[in-house]
């Protein structure tokens, strides 16, 4: 179909494309009552990720952005910075004092946090990586900035 032609042309020109089944996703939104139901219906059609998610992911890649996360008690926050942002500068995104008083950062991937269930369990099991100010934050990093 047309989507495959666009994908091929984009690939040949060194670009990217995003295919969205907008009509199907709209219909699923109308009949599904919960996010879990929507995901189930979409999976039945071979769609693992919503069109909006794919579009956002493609936009971030095109703009050279990554998302990192911080955890403060029950609150998880997402922060967006340019790819290759050093940890000290990323700390300043949260608060200017963090950048000035930066000591180091503890890092785990989002997948590791989800697999272990909590930041505390990762710490107990010695699974946190301690890195310095020049560490370039990666997409999906979960961080705890150590401030002096």
mmCIF file of N, CA and C in Angstrom:
data_model
loop_
_atom_site.group_PDB
_atom_site.id
_atom_site.type_symbol
_atom_site.label_atom_id
_atom_site.label_comp_id
_atom_site.label_asym_id
_atom_site.label_seq_id
_atom_site.Cartn_x
_atom_site.Cartn_y
_atom_site.Cartn_z
ATOM 1 N N UNK A 1 0.804 -1.195 0.000
ATOM 2 C CA UNK A 1 0.000 0.000 0.000
ATOM 3 C C UNK A 1 0.843 1.253 0.000
ATOM 4 N N UNK A 2 0.163 2.360 0.211
ATOM 5 C CA UNK A 2 0.821 3.667 0.222
ATOM 6 C C UNK A 2 1.849 3.786 1.347
ATOM 7 N N UNK A 3 1.525 3.202 2.508
ATOM 8 C CA UNK A 3 2.437 3.301 3.654
ATOM 9 C C UNK A 3 3.795 2.681 3.331
ATOM 10 N N UNK A 4 3.787 1.527 2.659
ATOM 11 C CA UNK A 4 5.049 0.868 2.320
ATOM 12 C C UNK A 4 5.866 1.701 1.333
ATOM 13 N N UNK A 5 5.199 2.371 0.406
ATOM 14 C CA UNK A 5 5.894 3.231 -0.560
ATOM 15 C C UNK A 5 6.555 4.395 0.179
ATOM 16 N N UNK A 6 5.814 5.016 1.093
ATOM 17 C CA UNK A 6 6.366 6.137 1.864
ATOM 18 C C UNK A 6 7.544 5.656 2.707
ATOM 19 N N UNK A 7 7.398 4.498 3.376
ATOM 20 C CA UNK A 7 8.499 3.952 4.184
ATOM 21 C C UNK A 7 9.742 3.721 3.329
ATOM 22 N N UNK A 8 9.570 3.146 2.138
ATOM 23 C CA UNK A 8 10.699 2.861 1.254
ATOM 24 C C UNK A 8 11.389 4.153 0.828
ATOM 25 N N UNK A 9 10.610 5.148 0.417
ATOM 26 C CA UNK A 9 11.186 6.424 -0.023
ATOM 27 C C UNK A 9 11.923 7.103 1.132
ATOM 28 N N UNK A 10 11.331 7.087 2.316
ATOM 29 C CA UNK A 10 11.977 7.696 3.483
ATOM 30 C C UNK A 10 13.309 7.004 3.769
ATOM 31 N N UNK A 11 13.294 5.666 3.746
ATOM 32 C CA UNK A 11 14.516 4.898 3.988
ATOM 33 C C UNK A 11 15.590 5.227 2.955
ATOM 34 N N UNK A 12 15.210 5.277 1.690
ATOM 35 C CA UNK A 12 16.159 5.573 0.614
ATOM 36 C C UNK A 12 16.779 6.958 0.771
ATOM 37 N N UNK A 13 16.040 7.880 1.346
ATOM 38 C CA UNK A 13 16.528 9.258 1.520
ATOM 39 C C UNK A 13 17.139 9.488 2.898
ATOM 40 N N UNK A 14 17.299 8.418 3.676
ATOM 41 C CA UNK A 14 17.899 8.545 5.004
ATOM 42 C C UNK A 14 16.961 9.140 6.028
ATOM 43 N N UNK A 15 15.672 9.065 5.778
ATOM 44 C CA UNK A 15 14.690 9.618 6.700
ATOM 45 C C UNK A 15 13.941 8.527 7.441
ATOM 46 N N UNK A 16 12.875 8.918 8.055
ATOM 47 C CA UNK A 16 12.039 7.992 8.806
ATOM 48 C C UNK A 16 10.586 8.277 8.475
ATOM 49 N N UNK A 17 9.745 7.321 8.776
ATOM 50 C CA UNK A 17 8.308 7.509 8.599
ATOM 51 C C UNK A 17 7.581 6.825 9.746
ATOM 52 N N UNK A 18 6.368 7.249 9.981
ATOM 53 C CA UNK A 18 5.538 6.656 11.029
ATOM 54 C C UNK A 18 4.203 6.311 10.400
ATOM 55 N N UNK A 19 3.825 5.045 10.520
ATOM 56 C CA UNK A 19 2.538 4.604 10.006
ATOM 57 C C UNK A 19 1.559 4.533 11.160
ATOM 58 N N UNK A 20 0.411 5.165 11.003
ATOM 59 C CA UNK A 20 -0.607 5.195 12.049
ATOM 60 C C UNK A 20 -1.921 4.703 11.461
ATOM 61 N N UNK A 21 -2.525 3.739 12.141
ATOM 62 C CA UNK A 21 -3.835 3.231 11.733
ATOM 63 C C UNK A 21 -4.890 4.084 12.451
ATOM 64 N N UNK A 22 -5.016 5.332 12.026
ATOM 65 C CA UNK A 22 -5.841 6.311 12.734
ATOM 66 C C UNK A 22 -7.307 5.898 12.830
ATOM 67 N N UNK A 23 -7.892 5.428 11.733
ATOM 68 C CA UNK A 23 -9.304 5.053 11.752
ATOM 69 C C UNK A 23 -9.534 3.886 12.716
ATOM 70 N N UNK A 24 -8.676 2.882 12.645
ATOM 71 C CA UNK A 24 -8.797 1.739 13.541
ATOM 72 C C UNK A 24 -8.641 2.166 14.995
ATOM 73 N N UNK A 25 -7.627 2.995 15.267
ATOM 74 C CA UNK A 25 -7.403 3.444 16.647
ATOM 75 C C UNK A 25 -8.583 4.271 17.152
ATOM 76 N N UNK A 26 -9.181 5.089 16.296
ATOM 77 C CA UNK A 26 -10.351 5.878 16.685
ATOM 78 C C UNK A 26 -11.523 4.950 17.027
ATOM 79 N N UNK A 27 -11.732 3.923 16.206
ATOM 80 C CA UNK A 27 -12.812 2.978 16.462
ATOM 81 C C UNK A 27 -12.586 2.228 17.772
ATOM 82 N N UNK A 28 -11.346 1.838 18.017
ATOM 83 C CA UNK A 28 -11.023 1.138 19.263
ATOM 84 C C UNK A 28 -11.276 2.056 20.461
ATOM 85 N N UNK A 29 -10.914 3.323 20.350
ATOM 86 C CA UNK A 29 -11.164 4.279 21.432
ATOM 87 C C UNK A 29 -12.655 4.382 21.740
ATOM 88 N N UNK A 30 -13.484 4.290 20.716
ATOM 89 C CA UNK A 30 -14.928 4.413 20.913
ATOM 90 C C UNK A 30 -15.524 3.199 21.621
ATOM 91 N N UNK A 31 -14.972 2.009 21.390
ATOM 92 C CA UNK A 31 -15.586 0.813 21.972
ATOM 93 C C UNK A 31 -14.902 0.316 23.239
ATOM 94 N N UNK A 32 -13.622 0.603 23.409
ATOM 95 C CA UNK A 32 -12.890 0.113 24.579
ATOM 96 C C UNK A 32 -13.080 1.069 25.748
ATOM 97 N N UNK A 33 -13.297 0.494 26.928
ATOM 98 C CA UNK A 33 -13.555 1.329 28.104
ATOM 99 C C UNK A 33 -12.308 1.610 28.929
ATOM 100 N N UNK A 34 -11.294 0.769 28.814
ATOM 101 C CA UNK A 34 -10.089 0.945 29.623
ATOM 102 C C UNK A 34 -8.854 0.909 28.725
ATOM 103 N N UNK A 35 -7.736 1.450 29.212
ATOM 104 C CA UNK A 35 -6.491 1.369 28.440
ATOM 105 C C UNK A 35 -6.088 -0.089 28.161
ATOM 106 N N UNK A 36 -6.364 -0.973 29.119
ATOM 107 C CA UNK A 36 -6.031 -2.381 28.923
ATOM 108 C C UNK A 36 -6.840 -2.985 27.772
ATOM 109 N N UNK A 37 -8.130 -2.631 27.713
ATOM 110 C CA UNK A 37 -8.982 -3.108 26.624
ATOM 111 C C UNK A 37 -8.493 -2.585 25.282
ATOM 112 N N UNK A 38 -8.121 -1.283 25.244
ATOM 113 C CA UNK A 38 -7.613 -0.697 24.001
ATOM 114 C C UNK A 38 -6.373 -1.448 23.530
ATOM 115 N N UNK A 39 -5.464 -1.707 24.456
ATOM 116 C CA UNK A 39 -4.229 -2.414 24.098
ATOM 117 C C UNK A 39 -4.542 -3.809 23.575
ATOM 118 N N UNK A 40 -5.507 -4.480 24.193
ATOM 119 C CA UNK A 40 -5.883 -5.824 23.765
ATOM 120 C C UNK A 40 -6.427 -5.801 22.328
ATOM 121 N N UNK A 41 -7.356 -4.878 22.053
ATOM 122 C CA UNK A 41 -7.916 -4.770 20.704
ATOM 123 C C UNK A 41 -6.831 -4.465 19.679
ATOM 124 N N UNK A 42 -5.955 -3.521 20.004
ATOM 125 C CA UNK A 42 -4.900 -3.148 19.060
ATOM 126 C C UNK A 42 -3.948 -4.316 18.809
ATOM 127 N N UNK A 43 -3.606 -5.058 19.875
ATOM 128 C CA UNK A 43 -2.730 -6.226 19.703
ATOM 129 C C UNK A 43 -3.360 -7.249 18.752
ATOM 130 N N UNK A 44 -4.704 -7.393 18.839
ATOM 131 C CA UNK A 44 -5.394 -8.322 17.933
ATOM 132 C C UNK A 44 -5.176 -7.931 16.469
ATOM 133 N N UNK A 45 -4.957 -6.648 16.215
ATOM 134 C CA UNK A 45 -4.709 -6.162 14.856
ATOM 135 C C UNK A 45 -3.205 -6.052 14.566
ATOM 136 N N UNK A 46 -2.384 -6.550 15.497
ATOM 137 C CA UNK A 46 -0.935 -6.519 15.298
ATOM 138 C C UNK A 46 -0.297 -5.183 15.603
ATOM 139 N N UNK A 47 -0.989 -4.348 16.379
ATOM 140 C CA UNK A 47 -0.464 -3.025 16.735
ATOM 141 C C UNK A 47 -0.031 -3.060 18.198
ATOM 142 N N UNK A 48 1.274 -2.965 18.422
ATOM 143 C CA UNK A 48 1.821 -3.053 19.780
ATOM 144 C C UNK A 48 1.938 -1.692 20.471
ATOM 145 N N UNK A 49 1.955 -0.630 19.680
ATOM 146 C CA UNK A 49 2.155 0.709 20.231
ATOM 147 C C UNK A 49 1.195 1.664 19.535
ATOM 148 N N UNK A 50 0.570 2.546 20.297
ATOM 149 C CA UNK A 50 -0.390 3.474 19.698
ATOM 150 C C UNK A 50 0.311 4.399 18.709
ATOM 151 N N UNK A 51 -0.469 4.921 17.777
ATOM 152 C CA UNK A 51 0.066 5.859 16.789
ATOM 153 C C UNK A 51 0.665 7.086 17.447
ATOM 154 N N UNK A 52 -0.002 7.582 18.495
ATOM 155 C CA UNK A 52 0.511 8.758 19.193
ATOM 156 C C UNK A 52 1.874 8.457 19.809
ATOM 157 N N UNK A 53 2.013 7.294 20.441
ATOM 158 C CA UNK A 53 3.307 6.924 21.035
ATOM 159 C C UNK A 53 4.387 6.835 19.972
ATOM 160 N N UNK A 54 4.058 6.210 18.827
ATOM 161 C CA UNK A 54 5.036 6.098 17.743
ATOM 162 C C UNK A 54 5.434 7.480 17.223
ATOM 163 N N UNK A 55 4.455 8.371 17.102
ATOM 164 C CA UNK A 55 4.724 9.710 16.605
ATOM 165 C C UNK A 55 5.622 10.485 17.576
ATOM 166 N N UNK A 56 5.334 10.389 18.860
ATOM 167 C CA UNK A 56 6.152 11.072 19.869
ATOM 168 C C UNK A 56 7.573 10.522 19.848
ATOM 169 N N UNK A 57 7.713 9.191 19.805
ATOM 170 C CA UNK A 57 9.038 8.563 19.787
ATOM 171 C C UNK A 57 9.825 9.026 18.551
ATOM 172 N N UNK A 58 9.177 9.061 17.392
ATOM 173 C CA UNK A 58 9.841 9.499 16.164
ATOM 174 C C UNK A 58 10.233 10.977 16.255
ATOM 175 N N UNK A 59 9.357 11.798 16.831
ATOM 176 C CA UNK A 59 9.664 13.216 17.000
ATOM 177 C C UNK A 59 10.866 13.434 17.900
ATOM 178 N N UNK A 60 10.926 12.704 19.006
ATOM 179 C CA UNK A 60 12.073 12.818 19.920
ATOM 180 C C UNK A 60 13.362 12.421 19.202
ATOM 181 N N UNK A 61 13.302 11.318 18.439
ATOM 182 C CA UNK A 61 14.494 10.869 17.718
ATOM 183 C C UNK A 61 14.929 11.921 16.701
ATOM 184 N N UNK A 62 13.976 12.479 15.960
ATOM 185 C CA UNK A 62 14.279 13.490 14.955
ATOM 186 C C UNK A 62 14.899 14.743 15.582
ATOM 187 N N UNK A 63 14.404 15.112 16.759
ATOM 188 C CA UNK A 63 14.904 16.303 17.446
ATOM 189 C C UNK A 63 16.141 16.026 18.302
ATOM 190 N N UNK A 64 16.545 14.758 18.402
ATOM 191 C CA UNK A 64 17.729 14.411 19.195
ATOM 192 C C UNK A 64 17.498 14.557 20.684
ATOM 193 N N UNK A 65 16.320 14.173 21.163
ATOM 194 C CA UNK A 65 15.987 14.298 22.581
ATOM 195 C C UNK A 65 15.939 12.937 23.261
ATOM 196 N N UNK A 66 16.218 12.926 24.554
ATOM 197 C CA UNK A 66 16.060 11.730 25.377
ATOM 198 C C UNK A 66 15.252 12.101 26.614
ATOM 199 N N UNK A 67 14.632 11.101 27.205
ATOM 200 C CA UNK A 67 13.863 11.308 28.430
ATOM 201 C C UNK A 67 14.532 10.534 29.552
ATOM 202 N N UNK A 68 14.738 11.219 30.691
ATOM 203 C CA UNK A 68 15.211 10.519 31.882
ATOM 204 C C UNK A 68 14.185 10.756 32.985
ATOM 205 N N UNK A 69 14.254 9.923 34.021
ATOM 206 C CA UNK A 69 13.243 9.951 35.069
ATOM 207 C C UNK A 69 13.890 10.133 36.432
ATOM 208 N N UNK A 70 13.132 10.794 37.327
ATOM 209 C CA UNK A 70 13.517 10.878 38.729
ATOM 210 C C UNK A 70 12.362 10.342 39.558
ATOM 211 N N UNK A 71 12.711 9.768 40.711
ATOM 212 C CA UNK A 71 11.705 9.220 41.620
ATOM 213 C C UNK A 71 11.846 9.942 42.940
ATOM 214 N N UNK A 72 10.748 10.468 43.451
ATOM 215 C CA UNK A 72 10.724 11.131 44.754
ATOM 216 C C UNK A 72 9.528 10.567 45.502
ATOM 217 N N UNK A 73 9.764 9.561 46.347
ATOM 218 C CA UNK A 73 8.655 8.880 47.020
ATOM 219 C C UNK A 73 7.800 8.183 45.982
ATOM 220 N N UNK A 74 6.492 8.426 46.020
ATOM 221 C CA UNK A 74 5.627 7.776 45.040
ATOM 222 C C UNK A 74 5.593 8.493 43.687
ATOM 223 N N UNK A 75 6.228 9.671 43.613
ATOM 224 C CA UNK A 75 6.160 10.475 42.396
ATOM 225 C C UNK A 75 7.306 10.157 41.435
ATOM 226 N N UNK A 76 6.952 9.904 40.185
ATOM 227 C CA UNK A 76 7.937 9.707 39.122
ATOM 228 C C UNK A 76 7.774 10.864 38.152
ATOM 229 N N UNK A 77 8.890 11.527 37.826
ATOM 230 C CA UNK A 77 8.837 12.641 36.883
ATOM 231 C C UNK A 77 9.716 12.346 35.688
ATOM 232 N N UNK A 78 9.255 12.773 34.528
ATOM 233 C CA UNK A 78 10.015 12.615 33.291
ATOM 234 C C UNK A 78 10.597 13.966 32.914
ATOM 235 N N UNK A 79 11.856 13.960 32.476
ATOM 236 C CA UNK A 79 12.568 15.171 32.077
ATOM 237 C C UNK A 79 13.121 14.945 30.681
ATOM 238 N N UNK A 80 13.077 15.950 29.845
ATOM 239 C CA UNK A 80 13.567 15.831 28.479
ATOM 240 C C UNK A 80 14.783 16.731 28.299
ATOM 241 N N UNK A 81 15.846 16.153 27.740
ATOM 242 C CA UNK A 81 17.080 16.895 27.460
ATOM 243 C C UNK A 81 17.617 16.455 26.097
ATOM 244 N N UNK A 82 18.474 17.262 25.484
ATOM 245 C CA UNK A 82 19.112 16.832 24.237
ATOM 246 C C UNK A 82 19.993 15.596 24.471
ATOM 247 N N UNK A 83 20.065 14.718 23.462
ATOM 248 C CA UNK A 83 20.934 13.545 23.537
ATOM 249 C C UNK A 83 22.350 14.004 23.863
ATOM 250 N N UNK A 84 23.070 13.218 24.633
ATOM 251 C CA UNK A 84 24.463 13.484 25.040
ATOM 252 C C UNK A 84 24.582 14.583 26.096
ATOM 253 N N UNK A 85 23.475 14.959 26.752
ATOM 254 C CA UNK A 85 23.561 15.949 27.829
ATOM 255 C C UNK A 85 24.310 15.349 29.004
ATOM 256 N N UNK A 86 25.377 16.034 29.490
ATOM 257 C CA UNK A 86 26.107 15.528 30.650
ATOM 258 C C UNK A 86 25.231 15.570 31.908
ATOM 259 N N UNK A 87 25.497 14.659 32.831
ATOM 260 C CA UNK A 87 24.694 14.528 34.042
ATOM 261 C C UNK A 87 24.603 15.836 34.829
ATOM 262 N N UNK A 88 25.731 16.558 34.966
ATOM 263 C CA UNK A 88 25.690 17.813 35.734
ATOM 264 C C UNK A 88 24.694 18.797 35.122
ATOM 265 N N UNK A 89 24.708 18.937 33.794
ATOM 266 C CA UNK A 89 23.787 19.869 33.143
ATOM 267 C C UNK A 89 22.341 19.389 33.293
ATOM 268 N N UNK A 90 22.137 18.078 33.192
ATOM 269 C CA UNK A 90 20.787 17.529 33.364
ATOM 270 C C UNK A 90 20.279 17.793 34.780
ATOM 271 N N UNK A 91 21.163 17.718 35.755
ATOM 272 C CA UNK A 91 20.773 18.010 37.148
ATOM 273 C C UNK A 91 20.270 19.448 37.253
ATOM 274 N N UNK A 92 20.895 20.359 36.503
ATOM 275 C CA UNK A 92 20.475 21.754 36.505
ATOM 276 C C UNK A 92 19.092 21.956 35.932
ATOM 277 N N UNK A 93 18.629 21.026 35.115
ATOM 278 C CA UNK A 93 17.270 21.103 34.567
ATOM 279 C C UNK A 93 16.244 20.986 35.702
ATOM 280 N N UNK A 94 16.596 20.209 36.715
ATOM 281 C CA UNK A 94 15.691 20.004 37.843
ATOM 282 C C UNK A 94 15.744 21.207 38.784
ATOM 283 N N UNK A 95 16.973 21.650 39.097
ATOM 284 C CA UNK A 95 17.147 22.818 39.971
ATOM 285 C C UNK A 95 18.563 23.343 39.786
ATOM 286 N N UNK A 96 18.720 24.660 39.674
ATOM 287 C CA UNK A 96 20.043 25.227 39.408
ATOM 288 C C UNK A 96 21.048 24.859 40.503
ATOM 289 N N UNK A 97 20.601 24.712 41.749
ATOM 290 C CA UNK A 97 21.501 24.304 42.829
ATOM 291 C C UNK A 97 22.057 22.898 42.592
ATOM 292 N N UNK A 98 21.266 22.043 41.969
ATOM 293 C CA UNK A 98 21.718 20.679 41.698
ATOM 294 C C UNK A 98 22.938 20.699 40.784
ATOM 295 N N UNK A 99 22.928 21.594 39.811
ATOM 296 C CA UNK A 99 24.058 21.672 38.895
ATOM 297 C C UNK A 99 25.293 22.203 39.618
ATOM 298 N N UNK A 100 25.114 23.203 40.467
ATOM 299 C CA UNK A 100 26.237 23.810 41.186
ATOM 300 C C UNK A 100 26.839 22.863 42.214
ATOM 301 N N UNK A 101 25.991 22.081 42.896
ATOM 302 C CA UNK A 101 26.448 21.242 44.006
ATOM 303 C C UNK A 101 26.523 19.755 43.637
ATOM 304 N N UNK A 102 26.554 19.461 42.349
ATOM 305 C CA UNK A 102 26.572 18.089 41.844
ATOM 306 C C UNK A 102 27.785 17.324 42.382
ATOM 307 N N UNK A 103 27.573 16.089 42.839
ATOM 308 C CA UNK A 103 28.663 15.216 43.271
ATOM 309 C C UNK A 103 28.760 14.019 42.326
ATOM 310 N N UNK A 104 27.664 13.319 42.181
ATOM 311 C CA UNK A 104 27.594 12.180 41.267
ATOM 312 C C UNK A 104 26.130 11.832 41.041
ATOM 313 N N UNK A 105 25.888 10.824 40.219
ATOM 314 C CA UNK A 105 24.516 10.416 39.951
ATOM 315 C C UNK A 105 24.451 8.893 40.000
ATOM 316 N N UNK A 106 23.379 8.388 40.608
ATOM 317 C CA UNK A 106 23.098 6.961 40.593
ATOM 318 C C UNK A 106 22.135 6.730 39.435
ATOM 319 N N UNK A 107 22.409 5.701 38.632
ATOM 320 C CA UNK A 107 21.639 5.468 37.412
ATOM 321 C C UNK A 107 21.225 4.007 37.314
ATOM 322 N N UNK A 108 20.002 3.810 36.844
ATOM 323 C CA UNK A 108 19.509 2.487 36.464
ATOM 324 C C UNK A 108 18.599 2.699 35.258
ATOM 325 N N UNK A 109 18.411 1.663 34.484
ATOM 326 C CA UNK A 109 17.480 1.794 33.363
ATOM 327 C C UNK A 109 16.061 1.627 33.873
ATOM 328 N N UNK A 110 15.127 2.176 33.151
ATOM 329 C CA UNK A 110 13.723 2.039 33.516
ATOM 330 C C UNK A 110 13.340 0.565 33.592
ATOM 331 N N UNK A 111 13.849 -0.242 32.666
ATOM 332 C CA UNK A 111 13.563 -1.681 32.675
ATOM 333 C C UNK A 111 14.061 -2.333 33.961
ATOM 334 N N UNK A 112 15.253 -1.923 34.437
ATOM 335 C CA UNK A 112 15.783 -2.477 35.686
ATOM 336 C C UNK A 112 14.904 -2.103 36.874
ATOM 337 N N UNK A 113 14.463 -0.861 36.918
ATOM 338 C CA UNK A 113 13.602 -0.418 38.023
ATOM 339 C C UNK A 113 12.302 -1.215 38.022
ATOM 340 N N UNK A 114 11.701 -1.365 36.853
ATOM 341 C CA UNK A 114 10.451 -2.114 36.763
ATOM 342 C C UNK A 114 10.654 -3.585 37.124
ATOM 343 N N UNK A 115 11.774 -4.177 36.707
ATOM 344 C CA UNK A 115 12.045 -5.583 36.994
ATOM 345 C C UNK A 115 12.261 -5.836 38.478
ATOM 346 N N UNK A 116 12.892 -4.884 39.176
ATOM 347 C CA UNK A 116 13.182 -5.064 40.596
ATOM 348 C C UNK A 116 12.086 -4.501 41.498
ATOM 349 N N UNK A 117 11.216 -3.689 40.948
ATOM 350 C CA UNK A 117 10.072 -3.211 41.709
ATOM 351 C C UNK A 117 10.244 -1.910 42.451
ATOM 352 N N UNK A 118 11.480 -1.525 42.730
ATOM 353 C CA UNK A 118 11.680 -0.246 43.420
ATOM 354 C C UNK A 118 13.147 0.161 43.362
ATOM 355 N N UNK A 119 13.360 1.442 43.583
ATOM 356 C CA UNK A 119 14.716 1.992 43.628
ATOM 357 C C UNK A 119 15.463 1.415 44.824
ATOM 358 N N UNK A 120 14.755 1.283 45.956
ATOM 359 C CA UNK A 120 15.366 0.730 47.169
ATOM 360 C C UNK A 120 15.887 -0.680 46.964
ATOM 361 N N UNK A 121 15.117 -1.507 46.259
ATOM 362 C CA UNK A 121 15.564 -2.884 45.998
ATOM 363 C C UNK A 121 16.789 -2.901 45.091
ATOM 364 N N UNK A 122 16.820 -2.003 44.119
ATOM 365 C CA UNK A 122 18.006 -1.898 43.259
ATOM 366 C C UNK A 122 19.232 -1.537 44.091
ATOM 367 N N UNK A 123 19.074 -0.601 45.021
ATOM 368 C CA UNK A 123 20.186 -0.174 45.876
ATOM 369 C C UNK A 123 20.649 -1.343 46.752
ATOM 370 N N UNK A 124 19.674 -2.046 47.378
ATOM 371 C CA UNK A 124 20.000 -3.192 48.240
ATOM 372 C C UNK A 124 20.773 -4.257 47.490
ATOM 373 N N UNK A 125 20.424 -4.478 46.249
ATOM 374 C CA UNK A 125 21.035 -5.543 45.442
ATOM 375 C C UNK A 125 22.285 -5.091 44.694
ATOM 376 N N UNK A 126 22.717 -3.843 44.946
ATOM 377 C CA UNK A 126 23.932 -3.337 44.314
ATOM 378 C C UNK A 126 23.811 -3.161 42.809
ATOM 379 N N UNK A 127 22.607 -2.856 42.340
ATOM 380 C CA UNK A 127 22.359 -2.751 40.900
ATOM 381 C C UNK A 127 22.413 -1.322 40.375
ATOM 382 N N UNK A 128 22.658 -0.345 41.241
ATOM 383 C CA UNK A 128 22.740 1.045 40.784
ATOM 384 C C UNK A 128 24.150 1.336 40.288
ATOM 385 N N UNK A 129 24.250 2.090 39.221
ATOM 386 C CA UNK A 129 25.546 2.473 38.668
ATOM 387 C C UNK A 129 25.819 3.906 39.119
ATOM 388 N N UNK A 130 26.973 4.137 39.715
ATOM 389 C CA UNK A 130 27.350 5.491 40.124
ATOM 390 C C UNK A 130 28.297 6.059 39.075
ATOM 391 N N UNK A 131 27.927 7.222 38.553
ATOM 392 C CA UNK A 131 28.713 7.839 37.491
ATOM 393 C C UNK A 131 28.930 9.314 37.805
ATOM 394 N N UNK A 132 29.846 9.923 37.094
ATOM 395 C CA UNK A 132 30.215 11.308 37.337
ATOM 396 C C UNK A 132 29.498 12.302 36.449
ATOM 397 N N UNK A 133 29.958 13.534 36.535
ATOM 398 C CA UNK A 133 29.299 14.664 35.882
ATOM 399 C C UNK A 133 29.296 14.598 34.364
ATOM 400 N N UNK A 134 30.243 13.870 33.765
ATOM 401 C CA UNK A 134 30.330 13.811 32.304
ATOM 402 C C UNK A 134 29.490 12.701 31.695
ATOM 403 N N UNK A 135 28.885 11.871 32.532
ATOM 404 C CA UNK A 135 28.053 10.787 32.012
ATOM 405 C C UNK A 135 26.928 11.376 31.163
ATOM 406 N N UNK A 136 26.767 10.895 29.928
ATOM 407 C CA UNK A 136 25.703 11.367 29.036
ATOM 408 C C UNK A 136 24.441 10.567 29.315
ATOM 409 N N UNK A 137 23.397 11.249 29.774
ATOM 410 C CA UNK A 137 22.160 10.564 30.100
ATOM 411 C C UNK A 137 21.591 9.863 28.873
ATOM 412 N N UNK A 138 21.094 8.657 29.094
ATOM 413 C CA UNK A 138 20.537 7.835 28.028
ATOM 414 C C UNK A 138 19.014 7.845 28.120
ATOM 415 N N UNK A 139 18.376 7.626 26.999
ATOM 416 C CA UNK A 139 16.925 7.558 26.991
ATOM 417 C C UNK A 139 16.472 6.425 27.900
ATOM 418 N N UNK A 140 15.577 6.726 28.844
ATOM 419 C CA UNK A 140 15.061 5.714 29.755
ATOM 420 C C UNK A 140 15.860 5.566 31.037
ATOM 421 N N UNK A 141 16.898 6.365 31.235
ATOM 422 C CA UNK A 141 17.632 6.315 32.508
ATOM 423 C C UNK A 141 16.728 6.802 33.636
ATOM 424 N N UNK A 142 16.835 6.138 34.775
ATOM 425 C CA UNK A 142 16.219 6.611 36.016
ATOM 426 C C UNK A 142 17.393 7.040 36.875
ATOM 427 N N UNK A 143 17.334 8.250 37.396
ATOM 428 C CA UNK A 143 18.499 8.810 38.087
ATOM 429 C C UNK A 143 18.162 9.345 39.474
ATOM 430 N N UNK A 144 19.200 9.336 40.311
ATOM 431 C CA UNK A 144 19.149 10.008 41.620
ATOM 432 C C UNK A 144 20.435 10.825 41.699
ATOM 433 N N UNK A 145 20.280 12.146 41.684
ATOM 434 C CA UNK A 145 21.447 13.011 41.748
ATOM 435 C C UNK A 145 21.908 13.134 43.193
ATOM 436 N N UNK A 146 23.214 12.886 43.417
ATOM 437 C CA UNK A 146 23.811 13.055 44.733
ATOM 438 C C UNK A 146 24.391 14.459 44.753
ATOM 439 N N UNK A 147 23.897 15.257 45.692
ATOM 440 C CA UNK A 147 24.242 16.674 45.772
ATOM 441 C C UNK A 147 25.011 16.920 47.066
ATOM 442 N N UNK A 148 26.089 17.736 46.972
ATOM 443 C CA UNK A 148 26.921 18.005 48.147
ATOM 444 C C UNK A 148 26.599 19.331 48.779
#
